[in-house]
mmCIF file of C-alpha atoms in Angstrom:
data_model
loop_
_atom_site.group_PDB
_atom_site.id
_atom_site.type_symbol
_atom_site.label_atom_id
_atom_site.label_comp_id
_atom_site.label_asym_id
_atom_site.label_seq_id
_atom_site.Cartn_x
_atom_site.Cartn_y
_atom_site.Cartn_z
ATOM 1 C CA UNK Y 212 -2.802 30.223 27.033
ATOM 2 C CA UNK Y 213 -4.436 27.028 25.659
ATOM 3 C CA UNK Y 214 -7.824 27.714 27.262
ATOM 4 C CA UNK Y 215 -9.123 28.605 23.801
ATOM 5 C CA UNK Y 216 -8.627 25.073 22.523
ATOM 6 C CA UNK Y 217 -10.514 23.253 25.282
ATOM 7 C CA UNK Y 218 -12.987 20.866 23.761
ATOM 8 C CA UNK Y 219 -10.689 20.493 20.770
ATOM 9 C CA UNK Y 220 -11.048 16.708 20.598
ATOM 10 C CA UNK Y 221 -14.723 16.942 19.698
ATOM 11 C CA UNK Y 222 -13.973 19.612 17.103
ATOM 12 C CA UNK Y 223 -11.228 17.433 15.598
ATOM 13 C CA UNK Y 224 -13.567 14.428 15.390
ATOM 14 C CA UNK Y 225 -16.114 16.543 13.577
ATOM 15 C CA UNK Y 226 -13.404 17.880 11.267
ATOM 16 C CA UNK Y 227 -12.523 14.280 10.387
ATOM 17 C CA UNK Y 228 -16.159 13.487 9.647
ATOM 18 C CA UNK Y 229 -16.494 16.578 7.479
ATOM 19 C CA UNK Y 230 -13.304 15.640 5.636
ATOM 20 C CA UNK Y 231 -14.659 12.147 4.927
ATOM 21 C CA UNK Y 232 -17.906 13.675 3.656
ATOM 22 C CA UNK Y 233 -16.099 16.089 1.358
ATOM 23 C CA UNK Y 234 -13.807 13.312 0.167
ATOM 24 C CA UNK Y 235 -16.783 11.193 -0.883
ATOM 25 C CA UNK Y 236 -18.578 14.122 -2.515
ATOM 26 C CA UNK Y 237 -21.995 13.704 -4.076
ATOM 27 C CA UNK Y 238 -23.167 10.180 -3.191
ATOM 28 C CA UNK Y 239 -25.241 10.045 -6.372
ATOM 29 C CA UNK Y 240 -21.953 9.926 -8.289
ATOM 30 C CA UNK Y 241 -20.167 6.540 -8.274
ATOM 31 C CA UNK Y 242 -17.162 6.437 -5.956
ATOM 32 C CA UNK Y 243 -13.676 6.179 -7.425
ATOM 33 C CA UNK Y 244 -12.086 2.762 -7.137
ATOM 34 C CA UNK Y 245 -8.400 2.193 -6.526
ATOM 35 C CA UNK Y 246 -8.212 0.352 -9.834
ATOM 36 C CA UNK Y 247 -9.566 3.392 -11.660
ATOM 37 C CA UNK Y 248 -7.010 5.680 -10.040
ATOM 38 C CA UNK Y 249 -4.119 3.303 -10.654
ATOM 39 C CA UNK Y 250 -5.027 2.688 -14.284
ATOM 40 C CA UNK Y 251 -6.324 6.091 -15.379
ATOM 41 C CA UNK Y 252 -4.249 8.498 -13.253
ATOM 42 C CA UNK Y 253 -0.943 6.730 -13.759
ATOM 43 C CA UNK Y 254 1.144 9.926 -13.851
ATOM 44 C CA UNK Y 255 -0.163 11.011 -10.459
ATOM 45 C CA UNK Y 256 0.401 7.516 -9.098
ATOM 46 C CA UNK Y 257 3.987 7.512 -10.379
ATOM 47 C CA UNK Y 258 4.725 10.881 -8.789
ATOM 48 C CA UNK Y 259 3.334 9.790 -5.431
ATOM 49 C CA UNK Y 260 5.368 6.571 -5.515
ATOM 50 C CA UNK Y 261 8.547 8.476 -6.339
ATOM 51 C CA UNK Y 262 8.190 11.284 -3.819
ATOM 52 C CA UNK Y 263 6.816 8.828 -1.268
ATOM 53 C CA UNK Y 264 9.823 6.494 -1.738
ATOM 54 C CA UNK Y 265 7.639 3.416 -2.088
ATOM 55 C CA UNK Y 266 6.791 1.522 -5.272
ATOM 56 C CA UNK Y 267 3.254 0.199 -4.915
ATOM 57 C CA UNK Y 268 0.610 1.365 -7.365
ATOM 58 C CA UNK Y 269 -2.367 0.251 -5.270
ATOM 59 C CA UNK Y 270 -1.064 1.969 -2.138
ATOM 60 C CA UNK Y 271 -0.318 5.130 -4.114
ATOM 61 C CA UNK Y 272 -3.874 5.038 -5.502
ATOM 62 C CA UNK Y 273 -5.226 4.670 -1.971
ATOM 63 C CA UNK Y 274 -3.119 7.601 -0.789
ATOM 64 C CA UNK Y 275 -4.396 9.776 -3.650
ATOM 65 C CA UNK Y 276 -8.009 8.874 -2.824
ATOM 66 C CA UNK Y 277 -7.507 9.480 0.897
ATOM 67 C CA UNK Y 278 -5.818 12.851 0.286
ATOM 68 C CA UNK Y 279 -8.567 14.028 -2.116
ATOM 69 C CA UNK Y 280 -5.997 14.325 -4.899
ATOM 70 C CA UNK Y 281 -3.419 16.321 -2.924
ATOM 71 C CA UNK Y 282 -0.292 14.622 -4.265
ATOM 72 C CA UNK Y 283 2.064 15.999 -1.611
ATOM 73 C CA UNK Y 284 -0.268 14.805 1.136
ATOM 74 C CA UNK Y 285 -0.458 11.445 -0.655
ATOM 75 C CA UNK Y 286 3.339 11.203 -0.755
ATOM 76 C CA UNK Y 287 3.362 12.049 2.964
ATOM 77 C CA UNK Y 288 0.981 9.133 3.613
ATOM 78 C CA UNK Y 289 3.222 6.814 1.601
ATOM 79 C CA UNK Y 290 6.306 7.864 3.559
ATOM 80 C CA UNK Y 291 4.496 7.331 6.845
ATOM 81 C CA UNK Y 292 3.304 3.866 5.814
ATOM 82 C CA UNK Y 293 6.765 3.000 4.543
ATOM 83 C CA UNK Y 294 8.207 3.370 8.036
ATOM 84 C CA UNK Y 295 5.997 0.508 9.265
ATOM 85 C CA UNK Y 296 7.316 -2.018 6.743
ATOM 86 C CA UNK Y 297 10.043 -4.540 7.611
ATOM 87 C CA UNK Y 298 13.280 -4.341 5.654
ATOM 88 C CA UNK Y 299 15.037 -7.548 4.726
ATOM 89 C CA UNK Y 300 17.837 -6.177 2.556
ATOM 90 C CA UNK Y 301 18.790 -4.226 -0.525
ATOM 91 C CA UNK Y 302 18.091 -5.222 -4.107
ATOM 92 C CA UNK Y 303 20.761 -5.532 -6.746
ATOM 93 C CA UNK Y 304 21.346 -2.463 -8.969
ATOM 94 C CA UNK Y 305 18.761 -2.489 -11.753
ATOM 95 C CA UNK Y 306 20.181 -2.885 -15.245
ATOM 96 C CA UNK Y 307 18.346 -0.360 -17.409
ATOM 97 C CA UNK Y 308 20.266 -1.570 -20.477
ATOM 98 C CA UNK Y 309 18.025 -4.651 -20.271
ATOM 99 C CA UNK Y 310 14.873 -2.592 -19.930
ATOM 100 C CA UNK Y 311 11.771 -3.796 -21.756
ATOM 101 C CA UNK Y 312 11.469 -0.482 -23.580
ATOM 102 C CA UNK Y 313 8.024 1.051 -24.078
ATOM 103 C CA UNK Y 314 9.339 4.480 -25.013
ATOM 104 C CA UNK Y 315 12.821 5.575 -26.069
ATOM 105 C CA UNK Y 316 13.824 8.818 -27.747
ATOM 106 C CA UNK Y 317 16.977 10.803 -28.306
ATOM 107 C CA UNK Y 318 17.434 14.444 -29.283
ATOM 108 C CA UNK Y 319 21.035 13.820 -30.353
ATOM 109 C CA UNK Y 320 20.756 11.057 -32.978
ATOM 110 C CA UNK Y 321 18.073 10.838 -35.632
ATOM 111 C CA UNK Y 322 18.966 7.323 -36.766
ATOM 112 C CA UNK Y 323 19.396 5.790 -33.355
ATOM 113 C CA UNK Y 324 20.632 2.185 -33.126
ATOM 114 C CA UNK Y 325 17.638 0.257 -31.858
ATOM 115 C CA UNK Y 326 15.264 2.900 -33.211
ATOM 116 C CA UNK Y 327 13.252 5.735 -31.776
ATOM 117 C CA UNK Y 328 10.199 4.444 -29.914
ATOM 118 C CA UNK Y 329 7.652 7.188 -29.359
ATOM 119 C CA UNK Y 330 5.403 5.276 -26.972
ATOM 120 C CA UNK Y 331 2.644 6.946 -24.920
ATOM 121 C CA UNK Y 332 3.361 10.670 -24.667
ATOM 122 C CA UNK Y 333 1.770 14.122 -24.730
ATOM 123 C CA UNK Y 334 4.688 15.458 -26.778
ATOM 124 C CA UNK Y 335 2.916 15.310 -30.125
ATOM 125 C CA UNK Y 336 -0.571 16.306 -28.986
ATOM 126 C CA UNK Y 337 -2.081 19.734 -29.686
ATOM 127 C CA UNK Y 338 -2.872 20.539 -26.034
ATOM 128 C CA UNK Y 339 -6.519 21.134 -26.865
ATOM 129 C CA UNK Y 340 -9.319 19.958 -24.614
ATOM 130 C CA UNK Y 341 -10.878 16.749 -25.939
ATOM 131 C CA UNK Y 342 -14.544 17.117 -25.016
ATOM 132 C CA UNK Y 343 -15.288 13.596 -26.180
ATOM 133 C CA UNK Y 344 -13.632 12.420 -22.957
ATOM 134 C CA UNK Y 345 -16.431 14.100 -21.001
ATOM 135 C CA UNK Y 346 -18.954 11.577 -22.300
ATOM 136 C CA UNK Y 347 -20.050 9.464 -19.343
ATOM 137 C CA UNK Y 348 -20.665 6.413 -21.500
ATOM 138 C CA UNK Y 349 -17.389 6.694 -23.430
ATOM 139 C CA UNK Y 350 -16.068 3.157 -23.404
ATOM 140 C CA UNK Y 351 -13.890 3.489 -26.479
ATOM 141 C CA UNK Y 352 -10.442 1.968 -26.232
ATOM 142 C CA UNK Y 353 -8.226 3.012 -29.158
ATOM 143 C CA UNK Y 354 -6.182 0.199 -30.619
ATOM 144 C CA UNK Y 355 -2.683 1.440 -31.403
ATOM 145 C CA UNK Y 356 -0.392 -0.346 -33.832
ATOM 146 C CA UNK Y 357 2.672 -1.637 -32.054
ATOM 147 C CA UNK Y 358 5.897 -3.090 -33.321
ATOM 148 C CA UNK Y 359 7.084 -6.519 -32.344
ATOM 149 C CA UNK Y 360 8.753 -6.690 -28.962
ATOM 150 C CA UNK Y 361 12.477 -7.312 -29.183
ATOM 151 C CA UNK Y 362 14.415 -8.922 -26.383
ATOM 152 C CA UNK Y 363 17.865 -7.701 -27.372
ATOM 153 C CA UNK Y 364 19.670 -5.083 -25.300
ATOM 154 C CA UNK Y 365 19.138 -1.559 -26.633
ATOM 155 C CA UNK Y 366 22.438 0.383 -26.558
ATOM 156 C CA UNK Y 367 22.608 3.657 -24.657
ATOM 157 C CA UNK Y 368 23.471 6.864 -26.487
ATOM 158 C CA UNK Y 369 26.143 7.648 -23.923
ATOM 159 C CA UNK Y 370 27.775 4.302 -24.707
ATOM 160 C CA UNK Y 371 27.903 5.236 -28.396
ATOM 161 C CA UNK Y 372 29.685 8.473 -27.531
ATOM 162 C CA UNK Y 373 31.906 6.633 -25.100
ATOM 163 C CA UNK Y 374 33.084 4.255 -27.819
ATOM 164 C CA UNK Y 375 34.557 7.299 -29.598
ATOM 165 C CA UNK Y 376 36.069 8.682 -26.414
ATOM 166 C CA UNK Y 377 33.711 11.652 -26.555
ATOM 167 C CA UNK Y 378 31.866 10.921 -23.307
ATOM 168 C CA UNK Y 379 33.315 10.894 -19.826
ATOM 169 C CA UNK Y 380 33.425 7.352 -18.455
ATOM 170 C CA UNK Y 381 31.054 6.233 -15.753
ATOM 171 C CA UNK Y 382 32.619 7.006 -12.378
ATOM 172 C CA UNK Y 383 34.363 3.970 -10.959
ATOM 173 C CA UNK Y 384 33.067 2.997 -7.534
ATOM 174 C CA UNK Y 385 34.143 0.388 -5.042
ATOM 175 C CA UNK Y 386 31.494 -2.328 -5.024
ATOM 176 C CA UNK Y 387 32.221 -2.973 -1.343
ATOM 177 C CA UNK Y 388 31.946 0.686 -0.371
ATOM 178 C CA UNK Y 389 28.805 1.513 1.643
ATOM 179 C CA UNK Y 390 26.050 3.361 -0.195
ATOM 180 C CA UNK Y 391 24.194 6.052 1.684
ATOM 181 C CA UNK Y 392 20.537 5.559 2.575
ATOM 182 C CA UNK Y 393 18.496 8.709 3.193
ATOM 183 C CA UNK Y 394 15.576 6.636 4.450
ATOM 184 C CA UNK Y 395 17.649 5.528 7.445
ATOM 185 C CA UNK Y 396 20.150 8.295 8.052
ATOM 186 C CA UNK Y 397 19.425 12.032 7.949
ATOM 187 C CA UNK Y 398 21.041 14.075 5.196
ATOM 188 C CA UNK Y 399 24.461 15.444 6.087
ATOM 189 C CA UNK Y 400 27.099 17.427 4.239
ATOM 190 C CA UNK Y 401 29.259 17.074 2.295
ATOM 191 C CA UNK Y 402 26.982 14.747 0.318
ATOM 192 C CA UNK Y 403 28.419 12.418 -2.305
ATOM 193 C CA UNK Y 404 26.647 11.708 -5.558
ATOM 194 C CA UNK Y 405 24.862 8.598 -4.260
ATOM 195 C CA UNK Y 406 23.060 10.668 -1.641
ATOM 196 C CA UNK Y 407 22.480 13.526 -4.062
ATOM 197 C CA UNK Y 408 20.773 11.254 -6.593
ATOM 198 C CA UNK Y 409 18.639 9.649 -3.883
ATOM 199 C CA UNK Y 410 17.575 13.065 -2.704
ATOM 200 C CA UNK Y 411 16.700 14.242 -6.203
ATOM 201 C CA UNK Y 412 14.830 11.022 -7.045
ATOM 202 C CA UNK Y 413 12.334 11.641 -4.263
ATOM 203 C CA UNK Y 414 12.446 15.435 -4.427
ATOM 204 C CA UNK Y 415 9.569 17.667 -5.399
ATOM 205 C CA UNK Y 416 9.023 17.695 -9.151
ATOM 206 C CA UNK Y 417 8.078 21.363 -9.272
ATOM 207 C CA UNK Y 418 11.147 22.449 -7.316
ATOM 208 C CA UNK Y 419 13.510 20.442 -9.522
ATOM 209 C CA UNK Y 420 11.767 21.701 -12.657
ATOM 210 C CA UNK Y 421 12.293 25.310 -11.555
ATOM 211 C CA UNK Y 422 15.975 24.681 -10.835
ATOM 212 C CA UNK Y 423 16.478 22.900 -14.147
ATOM 213 C CA UNK Y 424 14.778 25.776 -15.947
ATOM 214 C CA UNK Y 425 17.071 28.228 -14.185
ATOM 215 C CA UNK Y 426 20.144 26.404 -15.526
ATOM 216 C CA UNK Y 427 18.784 26.673 -19.054
ATOM 217 C CA UNK Y 428 18.271 30.411 -18.623
ATOM 218 C CA UNK Y 429 21.923 30.943 -17.733
ATOM 219 C CA UNK Y 430 22.052 30.373 -13.981
ATOM 220 C CA UNK Y 431 24.606 27.608 -14.132
ATOM 221 C CA UNK Y 432 26.049 27.808 -17.650
ATOM 222 C CA UNK Y 433 24.566 24.530 -18.858
ATOM 223 C CA UNK Y 434 23.417 23.800 -22.385
ATOM 224 C CA UNK Y 435 22.173 20.229 -22.216
ATOM 225 C CA UNK Y 436 21.030 17.832 -24.894
ATOM 226 C CA UNK Y 437 18.599 15.047 -24.122
ATOM 227 C CA UNK Y 438 20.967 12.236 -24.993
ATOM 228 C CA UNK Y 439 18.357 9.614 -24.230
ATOM 229 C CA UNK Y 440 15.078 9.203 -22.408
ATOM 230 C CA UNK Y 441 13.747 5.702 -21.978
ATOM 231 C CA UNK Y 442 10.727 4.315 -20.171
ATOM 232 C CA UNK Y 443 9.826 0.705 -19.566
ATOM 233 C CA UNK Y 444 10.021 -2.242 -17.219
ATOM 234 C CA UNK Y 445 13.133 -3.457 -15.434
ATOM 235 C CA UNK Y 446 13.598 -6.494 -13.251
ATOM 236 C CA UNK Y 447 14.377 -6.093 -9.561
ATOM 237 C CA UNK Y 448 16.663 -8.788 -8.199
ATOM 238 C CA UNK Y 449 17.638 -9.704 -4.667
ATOM 239 C CA UNK Y 450 20.738 -11.669 -3.771
ATOM 240 C CA UNK Y 451 19.725 -14.521 -1.471
ATOM 241 C CA UNK Y 452 22.748 -15.535 0.562
ATOM 242 C CA UNK Y 453 21.221 -18.887 1.515
ATOM 243 C CA UNK Y 454 20.856 -19.689 -2.197
ATOM 244 C CA UNK Y 455 24.096 -18.129 -3.369
ATOM 245 C CA UNK Y 456 22.550 -16.323 -6.329
ATOM 246 C CA UNK Y 457 20.155 -13.483 -7.166
ATOM 247 C CA UNK Y 458 16.454 -14.120 -7.572
ATOM 248 C CA UNK Y 459 13.964 -11.911 -9.419
ATOM 249 C CA UNK Y 460 11.398 -10.273 -7.152
ATOM 250 C CA UNK Y 461 9.382 -8.695 -9.937
ATOM 251 C CA UNK Y 462 9.399 -5.793 -12.346
ATOM 252 C CA UNK Y 463 8.923 -2.065 -11.902
ATOM 253 C CA UNK Y 464 8.358 0.734 -14.415
ATOM 254 C CA UNK Y 465 10.958 3.490 -14.471
ATOM 255 C CA UNK Y 466 12.002 6.475 -16.551
ATOM 256 C CA UNK Y 467 15.705 7.033 -17.161
ATOM 257 C CA UNK Y 468 17.255 10.191 -18.587
ATOM 258 C CA UNK Y 469 20.831 10.860 -19.660
ATOM 259 C CA UNK Y 470 21.573 14.530 -20.314
ATOM 260 C CA UNK Y 471 24.664 15.362 -22.372
ATOM 261 C CA UNK Y 472 26.629 18.532 -21.594
ATOM 262 C CA UNK Y 473 29.730 20.001 -23.173
ATOM 263 C CA UNK Y 474 32.948 20.126 -21.135
ATOM 264 C CA UNK Y 475 35.826 22.368 -22.132
ATOM 265 C CA UNK Y 476 38.467 20.073 -20.707
ATOM 266 C CA UNK Y 477 41.401 20.843 -18.430
ATOM 267 C CA UNK Y 478 45.129 20.331 -18.155
ATOM 268 C CA UNK Y 479 44.470 16.717 -17.178
ATOM 269 C CA UNK Y 480 41.452 15.937 -19.375
ATOM 270 C CA UNK Y 481 40.711 16.503 -23.063
ATOM 271 C CA UNK Y 482 37.485 18.251 -24.123
ATOM 272 C CA UNK Y 483 34.599 15.829 -23.974
ATOM 273 C CA UNK Y 484 30.942 15.519 -23.072
ATOM 274 C CA UNK Y 485 29.780 15.075 -19.496
ATOM 275 C CA UNK Y 486 26.547 13.624 -18.236
ATOM 276 C CA UNK Y 487 23.701 14.292 -15.858
ATOM 277 C CA UNK Y 488 21.577 11.381 -14.717
ATOM 278 C CA UNK Y 489 17.959 10.927 -13.704
ATOM 279 C CA UNK Y 490 15.966 7.816 -12.752
ATOM 280 C CA UNK Y 491 12.445 7.862 -11.319
ATOM 281 C CA UNK Y 492 9.513 5.523 -10.762
ATOM 282 C CA UNK Y 493 6.889 5.344 -13.501
ATOM 283 C CA UNK Y 494 6.621 7.544 -16.563
ATOM 284 C CA UNK Y 495 7.601 10.934 -15.151
ATOM 285 C CA UNK Y 496 9.857 12.288 -17.885
ATOM 286 C CA UNK Y 497 9.755 15.918 -16.775
ATOM 287 C CA UNK Y 498 11.046 14.900 -13.340
ATOM 288 C CA UNK Y 499 13.759 12.638 -14.779
ATOM 289 C CA UNK Y 500 14.975 15.381 -17.135
ATOM 290 C CA UNK Y 501 15.008 17.984 -14.376
ATOM 291 C CA UNK Y 502 16.842 15.598 -12.083
ATOM 292 C CA UNK Y 503 19.500 14.980 -14.720
ATOM 293 C CA UNK Y 504 20.089 18.699 -15.316
ATOM 294 C CA UNK Y 505 20.342 19.484 -11.617
ATOM 295 C CA UNK Y 506 22.646 16.490 -11.082
ATOM 296 C CA UNK Y 507 24.985 17.844 -13.751
ATOM 297 C CA UNK Y 508 24.917 21.324 -12.222
ATOM 298 C CA UNK Y 509 25.901 19.978 -8.805
ATOM 299 C CA UNK Y 510 28.962 18.275 -10.289
ATOM 300 C CA UNK Y 511 30.672 21.636 -10.831
ATOM 301 C CA UNK Y 512 33.365 21.004 -8.230
ATOM 302 C CA UNK Y 513 34.562 17.628 -9.503
ATOM 303 C CA UNK Y 514 34.707 19.064 -13.019
ATOM 304 C CA UNK Y 515 36.690 22.099 -11.921
ATOM 305 C CA UNK Y 516 33.986 24.610 -12.800
ATOM 306 C CA UNK Y 517 32.978 27.798 -11.020
ATOM 307 C CA UNK Y 518 29.934 27.931 -8.774
ATOM 308 C CA UNK Y 519 27.726 30.802 -9.899
ATOM 309 C CA UNK Y 520 24.091 29.650 -9.559
ATOM 310 C CA UNK Y 521 21.579 28.257 -7.036
ATOM 311 C CA UNK Y 522 21.291 24.921 -8.866
ATOM 312 C CA UNK Y 523 24.993 24.335 -8.211
ATOM 313 C CA UNK Y 524 24.680 24.920 -4.461
ATOM 314 C CA UNK Y 525 24.470 21.354 -3.170
ATOM 315 C CA UNK Y 526 23.369 22.236 0.345
ATOM 316 C CA UNK Y 527 20.708 24.651 -0.918
ATOM 317 C CA UNK Y 528 19.285 22.159 -3.438
ATOM 318 C CA UNK Y 529 19.265 19.096 -1.213
ATOM 319 C CA UNK Y 530 17.987 20.926 1.857
ATOM 320 C CA UNK Y 531 14.956 22.335 0.061
ATOM 321 C CA UNK Y 532 13.979 19.690 -2.503
ATOM 322 C CA UNK Y 533 12.053 17.409 -0.130
ATOM 323 C CA UNK Y 534 8.416 18.533 -0.230
ATOM 324 C CA UNK Y 535 7.502 16.408 2.805
ATOM 325 C CA UNK Y 536 9.968 18.266 5.005
ATOM 326 C CA UNK Y 537 8.969 21.559 3.423
ATOM 327 C CA UNK Y 538 5.288 20.829 4.028
ATOM 328 C CA UNK Y 539 5.869 20.040 7.682
ATOM 329 C CA UNK Y 540 7.892 23.183 8.253
ATOM 330 C CA UNK Y 541 5.434 25.462 6.466
ATOM 331 C CA UNK Y 542 2.203 23.910 7.704
ATOM 332 C CA UNK Y 543 3.319 23.781 11.333
ATOM 333 C CA UNK Y 544 2.545 27.497 11.293
ATOM 334 C CA UNK Y 545 -1.140 26.518 11.428
ATOM 335 C CA UNK Y 546 -0.620 25.020 14.901
ATOM 336 C CA UNK Y 547 -1.253 27.152 18.028
ATOM 337 C CA UNK Y 548 1.517 29.694 18.612
ATOM 338 C CA UNK Y 549 -0.357 31.718 21.207
ATOM 339 C CA UNK Y 550 2.491 31.974 23.720
ATOM 340 C CA UNK Y 551 5.065 32.901 21.102
ATOM 341 C CA UNK Y 552 2.769 35.495 19.551
ATOM 342 C CA UNK Y 553 1.958 37.081 22.908
ATOM 343 C CA UNK Y 554 5.669 37.459 23.570
ATOM 344 C CA UNK Y 555 6.130 39.083 20.148
ATOM 345 C CA UNK Y 556 3.087 41.274 20.775
ATOM 346 C CA UNK Y 557 4.443 42.510 24.104
ATOM 347 C CA UNK Y 558 7.811 43.209 22.491
ATOM 348 C CA UNK Y 559 6.316 45.230 19.625
ATOM 349 C CA UNK Y 560 4.130 47.213 22.045
ATOM 350 C CA UNK Y 561 7.161 48.015 24.203
ATOM 351 C CA UNK Y 562 9.224 49.019 21.163
ATOM 352 C CA UNK Y 563 6.409 51.255 19.893
ATOM 353 C CA UNK Y 564 6.135 52.902 23.308
ATOM 354 C CA UNK Y 565 9.860 53.635 23.351
ATOM 355 C CA UNK Y 566 9.706 54.954 19.776
ATOM 356 C CA UNK Y 567 6.879 57.386 20.564
ATOM 357 C CA UNK Y 568 8.657 58.522 23.755
ATOM 358 C CA UNK Y 569 11.834 59.293 21.783
ATOM 359 C CA UNK Y 570 9.843 61.100 19.102
ATOM 360 C CA UNK Y 571 7.976 63.198 21.669
ATOM 361 C CA UNK Y 572 11.237 64.002 23.435
ATOM 362 C CA UNK Y 573 12.855 65.044 20.157
ATOM 363 C CA UNK Y 574 9.892 67.258 19.259
ATOM 364 C CA UNK Y 575 9.960 68.812 22.755
ATOM 365 C CA UNK Y 576 13.675 69.549 22.454
ATOM 366 C CA UNK Y 577 13.082 71.188 19.086
ATOM 367 C CA UNK Y 578 10.307 73.396 20.496
ATOM 368 C CA UNK Y 579 12.489 74.446 23.403
ATOM 369 C CA UNK Y 580 15.320 75.480 21.108
ATOM 370 C CA UNK Y 581 12.950 77.516 18.923
ATOM 371 C CA UNK Y 582 11.630 79.373 22.033
ATOM 372 C CA UNK Y 583 15.149 80.115 23.236
ATOM 373 C CA UNK Y 584 16.120 81.574 19.874
#
C-alpha cells in the first residue's frame, strides 16, 4: 500500500529546501537576527521558553526563527533540544519575595505597601495601530522616567491578608518529600498540586485562557480578584554539596500571580479567602493569571466544594493542556493511513451493500402484500 510514496526521500529533501527558501523570504530584505528576535519579540520568546520548558532566550529566538514564527513548533523544538542536555541536579526554590520588581500591581489594594509599579504593559494603551512603527529608519528609543531601585523585600498581598487571618495559610509540605518531575516521568493520576502546577506552567496559553474564562462565566463558581501580579528578576540558586552551601547560578525573569477567591468555610474552617497560584517564565501575565484561576478551580476537592465544570476536572485539564502532545496527536493524521483507510472503505462499502439489500427486500415485501390484498 506504500507504493505511492516511493521516491519520497527526494521529495522530502526538496520540501526542506523549499521550507528554507520560504523561511528566508525576500533576500533583498535583511534577515532577522537572533538578537532582534530576543530583544524585540520578548513576549513570543517568553511563551516559547515556558511551553518548551527551557529558559534560554537565544535558543528560544533560534526556535522562533527556524519555525517561521510558529510558536508551538518553536516550543516543540525547545523540548526536543532539552532532552539532549545533561542534568546535574535541581535548583533551590526561587524566592519571589526577593524579586527585583519591574512591574507589580494589585486589584485589591489601592495604597499597596511597597507601591504599585506599572512597568511595561499594554494595559493602558488604546489598542490603536501605531503607524510610526512602520518607518524603516525609526531608531527612536523613548526614555521613560523610572523610580530609584529599592533592594528591600516587597511584601505580598496574600501575606497582608494572612496577617489578619483572612487568607488560608500556604500548604505545609515536607521538605524531604519527593517532588514530581513531568520532564522525567509521564503524567499519572491522581496528580498532586506539584504536578498540576508544573503541567499548567508549560501548558498552552490559549487553552488555559479559555478554561479561566469559562470559570469567570460561571462554569466553576469562581469570582477571583487579582491579589497581586509581579514581574521581575529572581536569582536561581543551586546547593553544591561539595561546598556545603547554595551558589547563585544567575537570574531569570518570571511573572507571578496570586488570585484571591472567597471561601464560605466549613465545620472545621472559618470563612476566609483562598488562593490560586501562577508562575511562568518572562512577562506573560495572561498565562500566569489563567494558570492561577485554573489552579484554584482544580482545588475543589480539598476545599470540600462540588465539581460542576470542566476547569475543575483535573484529568481533563492536565491531559489536554500540553500543546506539544496535542500537536503530535492531531498532526499525525497527515501521515499515510492508506491501509487503515482501505479497511474503513471496505467496511463502509459492505455496510452500504447490506443496507440497500435490506431496503430492496423491504420494498419487495411491501409490493407483494399490496398485490395479495
